Structure formats: C-alpha cells, structure tokens
CSV table of C-alpha atoms in Angstrom, one decimal:
chain,number,residue,atom,x,y,z
A,1,UNK,CA,0.0,0.3,0.1
A,2,UNK,CA,1.6,3.4,-1.4
A,3,UNK,CA,2.0,6.2,1.7
A,4,UNK,CA,-0.6,8.2,-0.2
A,5,UNK,CA,-3.2,5.3,0.6
A,6,UNK,CA,-1.6,5.2,3.9
A,7,UNK,CA,-2.4,9.0,4.2
A,8,UNK,CA,-6.0,9.0,2.6
A,9,UNK,CA,-7.1,5.7,5.3
A,10,UNK,CA,-5.9,7.2,8.7
A,11,UNK,CA,-8.2,10.8,7.4
A,12,UNK,CA,-10.9,8.5,6.9
A,13,UNK,CA,-10.3,6.8,10.1
A,14,UNK,CA,-10.2,10.5,11.6
A,15,UNK,CA,-13.4,11.1,12.0
A,16,UNK,CA,-15.5,8.1,13.1
A,17,UNK,CA,-12.7,7.4,16.0
A,18,UNK,CA,-13.3,10.9,17.3
A,19,UNK,CA,-16.8,10.0,16.8
A,20,UNK,CA,-16.4,7.2,18.7
A,21,UNK,CA,-14.6,8.2,21.3
A,22,UNK,CA,-17.0,11.6,21.9
A,23,UNK,CA,-20.5,9.2,21.8
A,24,UNK,CA,-17.7,7.0,25.3
A,25,UNK,CA,-17.9,10.3,26.8
A,26,UNK,CA,-21.7,11.2,26.5
A,27,UNK,CA,-22.8,8.0,27.6
A,28,UNK,CA,-20.2,8.2,30.4
A,29,UNK,CA,-21.5,11.3,31.4
A,30,UNK,CA,-25.2,9.8,31.2
A,31,UNK,CA,-23.4,7.0,33.1
A,32,UNK,CA,-22.5,9.1,36.1
A,33,UNK,CA,-25.5,11.2,36.2
A,34,UNK,CA,-27.4,8.1,36.7
A,35,UNK,CA,-25.3,6.4,39.2
A,36,UNK,CA,-25.1,6.3,43.0
A,37,UNK,CA,-26.0,10.4,44.2
A,38,UNK,CA,-24.6,9.9,47.5
A,39,UNK,CA,-21.0,8.3,46.7
A,40,UNK,CA,-19.4,11.7,45.8
A,41,UNK,CA,-17.6,12.3,42.9
A,42,UNK,CA,-14.9,10.9,42.8
A,43,UNK,CA,-17.1,7.8,43.6
A,44,UNK,CA,-19.2,8.5,40.5
A,45,UNK,CA,-16.3,8.9,38.2
A,46,UNK,CA,-15.4,4.8,40.0
A,47,UNK,CA,-18.9,4.0,38.9
A,48,UNK,CA,-18.4,4.9,35.1
A,49,UNK,CA,-14.9,3.3,35.1
A,50,UNK,CA,-16.1,0.5,36.0
A,51,UNK,CA,-19.7,-0.3,33.6
A,52,UNK,CA,-16.6,0.4,30.9
A,53,UNK,CA,-14.3,-1.6,32.3
A,54,UNK,CA,-17.4,-4.4,33.0
A,55,UNK,CA,-18.4,-3.6,28.7
A,56,UNK,CA,-14.8,-4.3,27.5
A,57,UNK,CA,-15.0,-7.9,29.5
A,58,UNK,CA,-17.6,-8.7,28.6
A,59,UNK,CA,-16.9,-8.2,25.6
A,60,UNK,CA,-13.0,-9.4,25.3
A,61,UNK,CA,-12.5,-10.5,28.1
A,62,UNK,CA,-12.2,-14.5,28.1
A,63,UNK,CA,-12.4,-16.9,25.4
A,64,UNK,CA,-16.1,-17.7,25.8
A,65,UNK,CA,-16.8,-13.5,25.4
A,66,UNK,CA,-14.7,-13.0,22.0
A,67,UNK,CA,-16.7,-15.9,20.5
A,68,UNK,CA,-19.8,-14.3,21.6
A,69,UNK,CA,-18.7,-11.0,20.1
A,70,UNK,CA,-17.9,-12.7,16.8
A,71,UNK,CA,-21.1,-14.9,16.4
A,72,UNK,CA,-22.8,-11.6,17.1
A,73,UNK,CA,-21.2,-9.6,14.5
A,74,UNK,CA,-21.6,-12.1,12.4
A,75,UNK,CA,-24.8,-10.9,10.9
A,76,UNK,CA,-23.6,-7.4,11.0
A,77,UNK,CA,-21.0,-8.3,8.5
A,78,UNK,CA,-23.8,-9.4,6.1
A,79,UNK,CA,-26.9,-6.8,6.9
A,80,UNK,CA,-23.7,-3.8,6.7
A,81,UNK,CA,-22.6,-5.3,3.6
A,82,UNK,CA,-26.0,-5.6,2.5
A,83,UNK,CA,-26.5,-2.0,3.8
A,84,UNK,CA,-22.9,-0.4,1.8
A,85,UNK,CA,-23.6,-2.4,-1.6
A,86,UNK,CA,-27.2,-0.6,-2.1
A,87,UNK,CA,-25.0,3.2,-0.7
A,88,UNK,CA,-22.8,2.1,-3.6
A,89,UNK,CA,-25.4,2.6,-6.0
A,90,UNK,CA,-26.8,5.7,-5.1
A,91,UNK,CA,-29.8,4.1,-3.3
A,92,UNK,CA,-30.9,4.1,1.0
A,93,UNK,CA,-31.8,1.0,1.4
A,94,UNK,CA,-33.9,1.0,4.7
A,95,UNK,CA,-35.4,-2.9,4.5
A,96,UNK,CA,-32.7,-5.0,5.3
A,97,UNK,CA,-34.7,-5.9,8.6
A,98,UNK,CA,-37.1,-7.2,6.4
A,99,UNK,CA,-35.3,-8.7,3.8
A,100,UNK,CA,-33.2,-10.4,6.7
A,101,UNK,CA,-36.7,-12.4,8.2
A,102,UNK,CA,-37.7,-13.6,4.7
A,103,UNK,CA,-34.1,-14.7,4.3
A,104,UNK,CA,-34.4,-16.6,7.8
A,105,UNK,CA,-37.9,-17.8,7.2
A,106,UNK,CA,-37.2,-19.2,4.0
A,107,UNK,CA,-34.0,-21.4,5.2
A,108,UNK,CA,-36.2,-22.1,8.3
A,109,UNK,CA,-38.8,-23.7,6.0
A,110,UNK,CA,-36.0,-25.8,4.0
A,111,UNK,CA,-34.3,-26.7,7.0
A,112,UNK,CA,-37.0,-28.2,8.6
A,113,UNK,CA,-39.7,-28.9,5.6
A,114,UNK,CA,-37.3,-31.5,3.9
A,115,UNK,CA,-35.8,-34.4,5.2
A,116,UNK,CA,-33.6,-37.3,4.9
A,117,UNK,CA,-30.2,-34.9,3.2
A,118,UNK,CA,-27.7,-35.2,3.7
A,119,UNK,CA,-25.8,-32.3,4.9
A,120,UNK,CA,-23.8,-31.3,1.9
A,121,UNK,CA,-27.4,-30.8,0.3
A,122,UNK,CA,-28.9,-29.4,3.1
A,123,UNK,CA,-27.1,-27.3,4.3
A,124,UNK,CA,-25.9,-25.2,1.1
A,125,UNK,CA,-29.8,-26.0,0.4
A,126,UNK,CA,-30.9,-24.1,3.8
A,127,UNK,CA,-29.0,-20.9,3.0
A,128,UNK,CA,-29.7,-20.6,-0.1
A,129,UNK,CA,-33.6,-20.8,0.8
A,130,UNK,CA,-32.0,-17.4,2.3
A,131,UNK,CA,-30.2,-16.3,-0.5
A,132,UNK,CA,-33.4,-16.5,-2.4
A,133,UNK,CA,-35.5,-15.0,-0.4
A,134,UNK,CA,-33.9,-12.0,0.5
A,135,UNK,CA,-32.7,-11.7,-2.9
A,136,UNK,CA,-36.5,-11.2,-3.9
A,137,UNK,CA,-37.0,-8.7,-1.3
A,138,UNK,CA,-34.6,-6.9,-1.9
A,139,UNK,CA,-35.2,-6.8,-6.4
A,140,UNK,CA,-39.2,-5.7,-5.6
A,141,UNK,CA,-38.5,-2.6,-4.5
A,142,UNK,CA,-35.2,-1.7,-6.8
A,143,UNK,CA,-37.6,-3.0,-9.6
A,144,UNK,CA,-40.5,-0.8,-8.6
A,145,UNK,CA,-37.2,1.9,-8.8
A,146,UNK,CA,-36.3,1.2,-11.9
A,147,UNK,CA,-39.9,1.4,-13.3
A,148,UNK,CA,-42.0,4.0,-11.4
A,149,UNK,CA,-39.6,6.0,-9.8
A,150,UNK,CA,-40.7,4.9,-6.3
A,151,UNK,CA,-38.6,6.0,-3.4
A,152,UNK,CA,-36.7,3.0,-2.1
A,153,UNK,CA,-36.9,4.4,1.5
A,154,UNK,CA,-40.4,3.9,1.4
A,155,UNK,CA,-41.2,0.6,-0.5
A,156,UNK,CA,-38.5,-1.3,1.7
A,157,UNK,CA,-39.6,0.6,5.0
A,158,UNK,CA,-43.3,-0.6,3.9
A,159,UNK,CA,-41.7,-4.5,2.6
A,160,UNK,CA,-40.5,-4.3,6.1
A,161,UNK,CA,-43.8,-4.0,7.9
A,162,UNK,CA,-45.0,-6.6,5.3
A,163,UNK,CA,-42.7,-8.9,5.7
A,164,UNK,CA,-43.1,-8.5,10.1
A,165,UNK,CA,-47.0,-9.7,9.4
A,166,UNK,CA,-45.9,-12.8,7.2
A,167,UNK,CA,-43.8,-14.1,9.8
A,168,UNK,CA,-46.2,-13.7,12.3
A,169,UNK,CA,-48.6,-15.5,10.2
A,170,UNK,CA,-46.5,-18.2,9.5
A,171,UNK,CA,-44.7,-19.0,13.3
A,172,UNK,CA,-48.4,-18.4,14.5
A,173,UNK,CA,-50.0,-20.5,11.9
A,174,UNK,CA,-49.3,-23.1,9.3
A,175,UNK,CA,-45.4,-23.4,10.1
A,176,UNK,CA,-45.5,-23.0,14.6
A,177,UNK,CA,-43.6,-25.8,16.3
A,178,UNK,CA,-47.0,-28.5,17.2
A,179,UNK,CA,-45.1,-29.3,20.0
A,180,UNK,CA,-47.6,-29.2,23.0
A,181,UNK,CA,-45.2,-27.0,25.4
A,182,UNK,CA,-44.5,-25.0,22.9
A,183,UNK,CA,-46.2,-21.6,23.3
A,184,UNK,CA,-43.6,-19.4,21.7
A,185,UNK,CA,-44.5,-18.3,17.9
A,186,UNK,CA,-41.5,-20.4,16.5
A,187,UNK,CA,-41.0,-22.5,13.7
A,188,UNK,CA,-39.7,-26.6,14.4
A,189,UNK,CA,-36.3,-26.9,14.9
A,190,UNK,CA,-34.5,-27.6,11.2
A,191,UNK,CA,-32.5,-31.2,10.0
A,192,UNK,CA,-29.3,-31.5,11.8
A,193,UNK,CA,-28.4,-32.1,8.3
A,194,UNK,CA,-28.9,-28.3,7.4
A,195,UNK,CA,-26.8,-26.8,10.6
A,196,UNK,CA,-23.7,-24.9,10.1
A,197,UNK,CA,-20.9,-27.3,11.8
A,198,UNK,CA,-19.1,-25.7,14.9
A,199,UNK,CA,-15.5,-24.4,14.1
A,200,UNK,CA,-14.9,-24.9,17.9
A,201,UNK,CA,-18.0,-25.1,20.9
A,202,UNK,CA,-19.8,-22.3,20.5
A,203,UNK,CA,-18.1,-20.9,17.3
A,204,UNK,CA,-19.6,-22.1,13.8
A,205,UNK,CA,-18.8,-22.0,10.3
A,206,UNK,CA,-20.4,-18.6,9.4
A,207,UNK,CA,-17.5,-16.5,10.7
A,208,UNK,CA,-15.4,-17.8,7.9
A,209,UNK,CA,-18.5,-17.6,5.7
A,210,UNK,CA,-18.9,-13.8,6.8
A,211,UNK,CA,-14.7,-13.0,6.2
A,212,UNK,CA,-15.3,-14.7,2.6
A,213,UNK,CA,-18.4,-12.4,1.5
A,214,UNK,CA,-16.9,-9.8,2.7
A,215,UNK,CA,-13.9,-10.5,0.0
A,216,UNK,CA,-16.5,-11.3,-2.2
A,217,UNK,CA,-17.8,-7.9,-2.2
A,218,UNK,CA,-15.4,-6.3,-2.5
A,219,UNK,CA,-14.1,-8.0,-5.9
A,220,UNK,CA,-17.6,-7.6,-7.0
A,221,UNK,CA,-17.4,-3.6,-6.7
A,222,UNK,CA,-13.8,-3.2,-7.6
A,223,UNK,CA,-12.8,-6.1,-9.6
A,224,UNK,CA,-16.1,-6.5,-12.0
A,225,UNK,CA,-17.8,-4.9,-14.7
A,226,UNK,CA,-21.0,-5.1,-13.0
A,227,UNK,CA,-19.2,-3.3,-9.7
A,228,UNK,CA,-17.7,-0.6,-12.0
A,229,UNK,CA,-21.5,-0.4,-13.1
A,230,UNK,CA,-23.2,-0.1,-9.9
A,231,UNK,CA,-20.3,2.3,-8.7
A,232,UNK,CA,-20.5,4.7,-12.1
A,233,UNK,CA,-24.7,5.1,-11.0
A,234,UNK,CA,-24.3,5.9,-7.8
A,235,UNK,CA,-21.8,8.5,-9.0
A,236,UNK,CA,-23.8,9.9,-11.7
A,237,UNK,CA,-26.7,8.1,-13.1
A,238,UNK,CA,-27.3,10.6,-15.7
A,239,UNK,CA,-23.5,10.3,-17.5
A,240,UNK,CA,-24.1,6.4,-16.5
A,241,UNK,CA,-27.0,6.5,-19.5
A,242,UNK,CA,-25.2,8.5,-20.7
A,243,UNK,CA,-21.9,6.1,-21.1
A,244,UNK,CA,-25.1,3.5,-22.1
A,245,UNK,CA,-24.6,1.6,-18.4
A,246,UNK,CA,-28.1,0.3,-18.0
A,247,UNK,CA,-29.4,2.2,-15.2
A,248,UNK,CA,-32.5,0.5,-14.1
A,249,UNK,CA,-30.9,-2.3,-14.5
A,250,UNK,CA,-29.1,-1.9,-12.2
A,251,UNK,CA,-30.6,-0.5,-9.4
A,252,UNK,CA,-33.0,-4.2,-9.7
A,253,UNK,CA,-29.5,-5.6,-9.1
A,254,UNK,CA,-27.8,-3.9,-6.8
A,255,UNK,CA,-31.2,-3.7,-4.3
A,256,UNK,CA,-31.7,-7.7,-5.5
A,257,UNK,CA,-27.5,-8.5,-4.0
A,258,UNK,CA,-28.3,-6.3,-0.9
A,259,UNK,CA,-31.3,-8.0,-0.2
A,260,UNK,CA,-29.5,-11.2,-1.1
A,261,UNK,CA,-26.9,-10.5,1.6
A,262,UNK,CA,-29.5,-9.2,4.3
A,263,UNK,CA,-31.1,-13.1,3.5
A,264,UNK,CA,-27.8,-14.8,4.7
A,265,UNK,CA,-27.8,-13.0,7.7
A,266,UNK,CA,-31.7,-14.2,8.3
A,267,UNK,CA,-30.5,-17.6,7.1
A,268,UNK,CA,-27.0,-17.5,8.9
A,269,UNK,CA,-29.0,-16.9,12.2
A,270,UNK,CA,-30.8,-20.0,11.4
A,271,UNK,CA,-28.3,-22.5,10.6
A,272,UNK,CA,-25.7,-21.7,13.4
A,273,UNK,CA,-26.9,-20.3,16.0
A,274,UNK,CA,-31.2,-20.9,16.1
A,275,UNK,CA,-32.3,-23.6,14.5
A,276,UNK,CA,-35.2,-21.9,13.7
A,277,UNK,CA,-37.0,-19.1,13.4
A,278,UNK,CA,-38.3,-17.2,15.9
A,279,UNK,CA,-40.7,-13.9,16.3
A,280,UNK,CA,-39.4,-11.0,16.8
A,281,UNK,CA,-35.2,-13.2,17.2
A,282,UNK,CA,-33.7,-10.5,14.3
A,283,UNK,CA,-35.0,-7.1,15.8
A,284,UNK,CA,-32.6,-4.6,15.4
A,285,UNK,CA,-29.6,-6.6,13.0
A,286,UNK,CA,-31.0,-4.5,10.0
A,287,UNK,CA,-31.6,-0.7,11.4
A,288,UNK,CA,-28.2,-1.3,13.5
A,289,UNK,CA,-26.9,-2.1,9.8
A,290,UNK,CA,-27.3,1.5,8.5
A,291,UNK,CA,-25.7,2.8,11.5
A,292,UNK,CA,-22.6,0.1,10.7
A,293,UNK,CA,-22.6,0.7,7.1
A,294,UNK,CA,-22.7,4.9,7.9
A,295,UNK,CA,-19.5,4.1,10.2
A,296,UNK,CA,-17.7,1.7,8.2
A,297,UNK,CA,-17.9,4.3,5.3
A,298,UNK,CA,-19.4,1.5,3.4
A,299,UNK,CA,-16.2,0.5,2.7
A,300,UNK,CA,-15.5,-3.6,3.4
A,301,UNK,CA,-13.3,-3.0,5.6
A,302,UNK,CA,-14.9,-0.6,8.0
A,303,UNK,CA,-18.4,-2.4,8.1
A,304,UNK,CA,-16.2,-5.6,9.4
A,305,UNK,CA,-15.0,-3.2,12.0
A,306,UNK,CA,-18.0,-1.5,12.7
A,307,UNK,CA,-19.6,-5.0,13.2
A,308,UNK,CA,-17.5,-5.7,15.5
A,309,UNK,CA,-17.9,-3.0,17.6
A,310,UNK,CA,-21.9,-3.2,17.6
A,311,UNK,CA,-21.3,-6.4,18.6
A,312,UNK,CA,-18.9,-5.9,21.3
A,313,UNK,CA,-21.7,-3.4,22.9
A,314,UNK,CA,-24.0,-5.4,22.6
A,315,UNK,CA,-22.1,-8.7,23.7
A,316,UNK,CA,-20.4,-6.7,26.7
A,317,UNK,CA,-23.5,-5.2,27.8
A,318,UNK,CA,-24.4,-8.2,30.2
A,319,UNK,CA,-21.4,-8.0,31.9
A,320,UNK,CA,-21.6,-4.7,32.5
A,321,UNK,CA,-25.1,-4.1,34.0
A,322,UNK,CA,-24.7,-7.1,36.4
A,323,UNK,CA,-21.7,-5.3,37.8
A,324,UNK,CA,-22.5,-2.3,38.6
A,325,UNK,CA,-26.9,-2.3,37.5
A,326,UNK,CA,-26.5,0.4,34.8
A,327,UNK,CA,-29.3,-0.5,31.8
A,328,UNK,CA,-28.3,-2.0,29.2
A,329,UNK,CA,-29.9,0.0,27.3
A,330,UNK,CA,-27.4,2.7,27.8
A,331,UNK,CA,-25.7,0.7,24.6
A,332,UNK,CA,-29.1,1.7,22.4
A,333,UNK,CA,-28.0,5.1,24.0
A,334,UNK,CA,-24.4,4.9,23.0
A,335,UNK,CA,-25.3,3.6,19.7
A,336,UNK,CA,-27.6,6.4,18.7
A,337,UNK,CA,-24.9,9.2,19.5
A,338,UNK,CA,-22.1,7.5,17.6
A,339,UNK,CA,-24.6,7.5,14.4
A,340,UNK,CA,-25.4,11.2,15.4
A,341,UNK,CA,-22.1,12.1,15.5
A,342,UNK,CA,-21.2,9.9,12.4
A,343,UNK,CA,-23.9,11.2,10.3
A,344,UNK,CA,-23.7,15.4,12.4
A,345,UNK,CA,-19.7,15.0,11.3
A,346,UNK,CA,-18.9,19.1,11.4
A,347,UNK,CA,-19.9,18.8,15.4
A,348,UNK,CA,-16.5,16.6,15.4
A,349,UNK,CA,-14.5,19.0,13.3
A,350,UNK,CA,-15.2,22.2,15.8
A,351,UNK,CA,-15.1,20.1,18.9
A,352,UNK,CA,-12.3,19.0,18.1
A,353,UNK,CA,-10.7,22.2,15.4
A,354,UNK,CA,-10.1,19.4,12.7
A,355,UNK,CA,-9.7,20.5,9.7
A,356,UNK,CA,-11.5,19.5,6.4
A,357,UNK,CA,-8.2,18.1,4.4
A,358,UNK,CA,-7.5,18.7,0.5
A,359,UNK,CA,-9.4,15.1,-0.2
A,360,UNK,CA,-12.8,16.2,1.2
A,361,UNK,CA,-14.1,15.6,-1.7
A,362,UNK,CA,-12.9,12.5,-1.8
A,363,UNK,CA,-14.7,11.3,2.3
A,364,UNK,CA,-17.3,12.7,0.7
A,365,UNK,CA,-17.9,10.4,-2.0
A,366,UNK,CA,-16.7,7.9,0.4
A,367,UNK,CA,-19.8,8.6,3.2
A,368,UNK,CA,-22.3,8.7,-0.1
A,369,UNK,CA,-21.4,5.4,-1.1
A,370,UNK,CA,-19.3,6.5,-3.8
A,371,UNK,CA,-15.3,6.0,-2.8
A,372,UNK,CA,-13.7,3.1,-3.1
A,373,UNK,CA,-13.1,1.2,-0.4
C-alpha cells in the first residue's frame, strides 16, 4: 500500500474514531448522572469506570466472550455489507430488517421442511433458501424504483411491515412448532444436516463465511464490470446512462444483491445459532446495519470493524449491567450517539478543531458510497 493510500485511509478513519470516542464520553456522562448520587464525585467516576471495564470484559475479556462477540458480529457483517452495497449504487436500503426476516423464514422452511438429505446438500439448500428470499425481497423495491420511480426508502420501509406480518402469520399458523410444550411463535427446529457445524464449541462456520463474503463483495465492486457499473450509477446516474450503462438494470441488481446479503444474515442465524426462526429474534439487526454502513464509510473493511464494535457493545452489555446495575439500554444510547456524530461530522470537526483536508471531496464521496474501499 502506497504512502498516499495510507494517508487517505488514516484521514478517513479520524472522524469515525473521534465520533466513537465522543459517544463513549457522552455515554459516560449519562452513566455518571444516572449513577449513585450520595457517594461523592470520585465514586461516581469509579462507577463509570466499572461500567466501561465491565463492558470491555464482557466483549473481549475471555475466550467465551470473544467467541460471543464474533458470533454476534456475523449477521452485522452481512447486513452492513447489504446496506453499503446499496449505498454504492446511490440507494438507501432501509429494508434490511425485512429482508433478513424473509431470509430467515425461507432458510427455516427449507431446514425443517425437507427430510433425509445429507448435510452436503441440505446445508447449502438451507442457505440458498435464505439467499433467494432476501434477493426477491430486495429486488422488488429495486424494480419499483426502476419502473415507476417509487423511492426505495418508502417501499423498503413498507416491505419491512409486510415481512413482519408474513412472519407473524407463518410462525403463529402453518409453520408453528406443534410441540405441546411450545407456546412461542416459532418454527420447528431445522434438521441436523441443515445446521452450520462448529469450528470450536460456540463458534460456527458462519463467521468464516462472513469473511469470505466480505472479500467477495470487495472483489465484485472493484474488480468486475458489474461492480464498476453499480459504482458509476451511484456516482452519477445521468452520466452512466449517457455512457450506455443500464441504470434501471443496475438499480434492480444492486437492491437484489443487497437483499441477498441481508437474507444470508438471517439464514446464517437460523443455521448457526437459533436452529429455527422465531418471531422477533432478528429485531434490530437490520436497522443497526444502517449505522454500521455509515460508520464504516461504506467500505468493506470499515463494515467489518464497525460490526465488531457494535457486536462488542451488545455482547458486553450484560456483564456491564451485572457489575454495576446500569441498564443495558445505555448501549442503544451509545450506538445512537455514534450515528449522530457520524452523520453530523461538522460537530466533531468543531469540537476537535479538525480541518477539512484537501481530499474532502473524496471523503464525501466515500460517505455517499461513491469512493473506493
């Protein structure tokens, strides 16, 4: 990597790192204010320290904590890449939540509905079921955008509700587990042959699959003609059309692939963690993925790092709450603060007196999904 390239990467990482730091500081102030009032300021500060040290220990303090963080990061990687890929085409996919749910439902349907297949066939079919469901659910708003001009933000939001209603119907109706002891809206467990095997206890092969898919997405976007066309449409659709690139085709393709990645996130959760589709198991993954893509500047490496951060926050929240009785909901507040500071980067520039570099145009392009990862 050249010195200029390293310099650009470093400049691009400054604002996200400062946004994370600032969110943690503001979160610490909130913890301090909400903490013990009668023990003095020093003990209040110690309370904040205990909270954050518990958060760090819960995320990375032991082998099991690290495994838990990696497993929790896996759907974030898929869903974050889904949103980032759509951004690259100038599209704002708010529907990763619904696409993930449909992917999970389709994967579960294949997993428990087919019997007697060997794992070498059943597991790929289960994952392909999630991929196909997510692709279709993502391609529909892309097709509506291309044919009618319907804004993808509106259509993907509405399809989230449709997906939730479909899930509620199936999990409370024809696909509900008929075990007399079951009172939860969930499918039967998928077959053993449809499950992702473990690398070590607690860590399934979906983690490796996420890394492989991340490399594949990078290669697709920057080493293939289709990826170049998607990037060009996102940068300037009028110029792309003038150059003979099919704008409508690429809009549908980008949204379909975005849905495919989100659907794969749901399929991996079913095949590697839950072994069934349960109503509400995926709540938040799709919406968190928007923040992950923004924090990662829509780059593959950025999405990977942001996914680990968000997974660490979620995985460490339990130990933090156990040690200090701080509500784990503070993690949602910190995530929201990170997103606010990333979206309003001028606040960070003003606080830390960070000047806009000469290459700011390039960084702005990155934030919109136009730059190179």
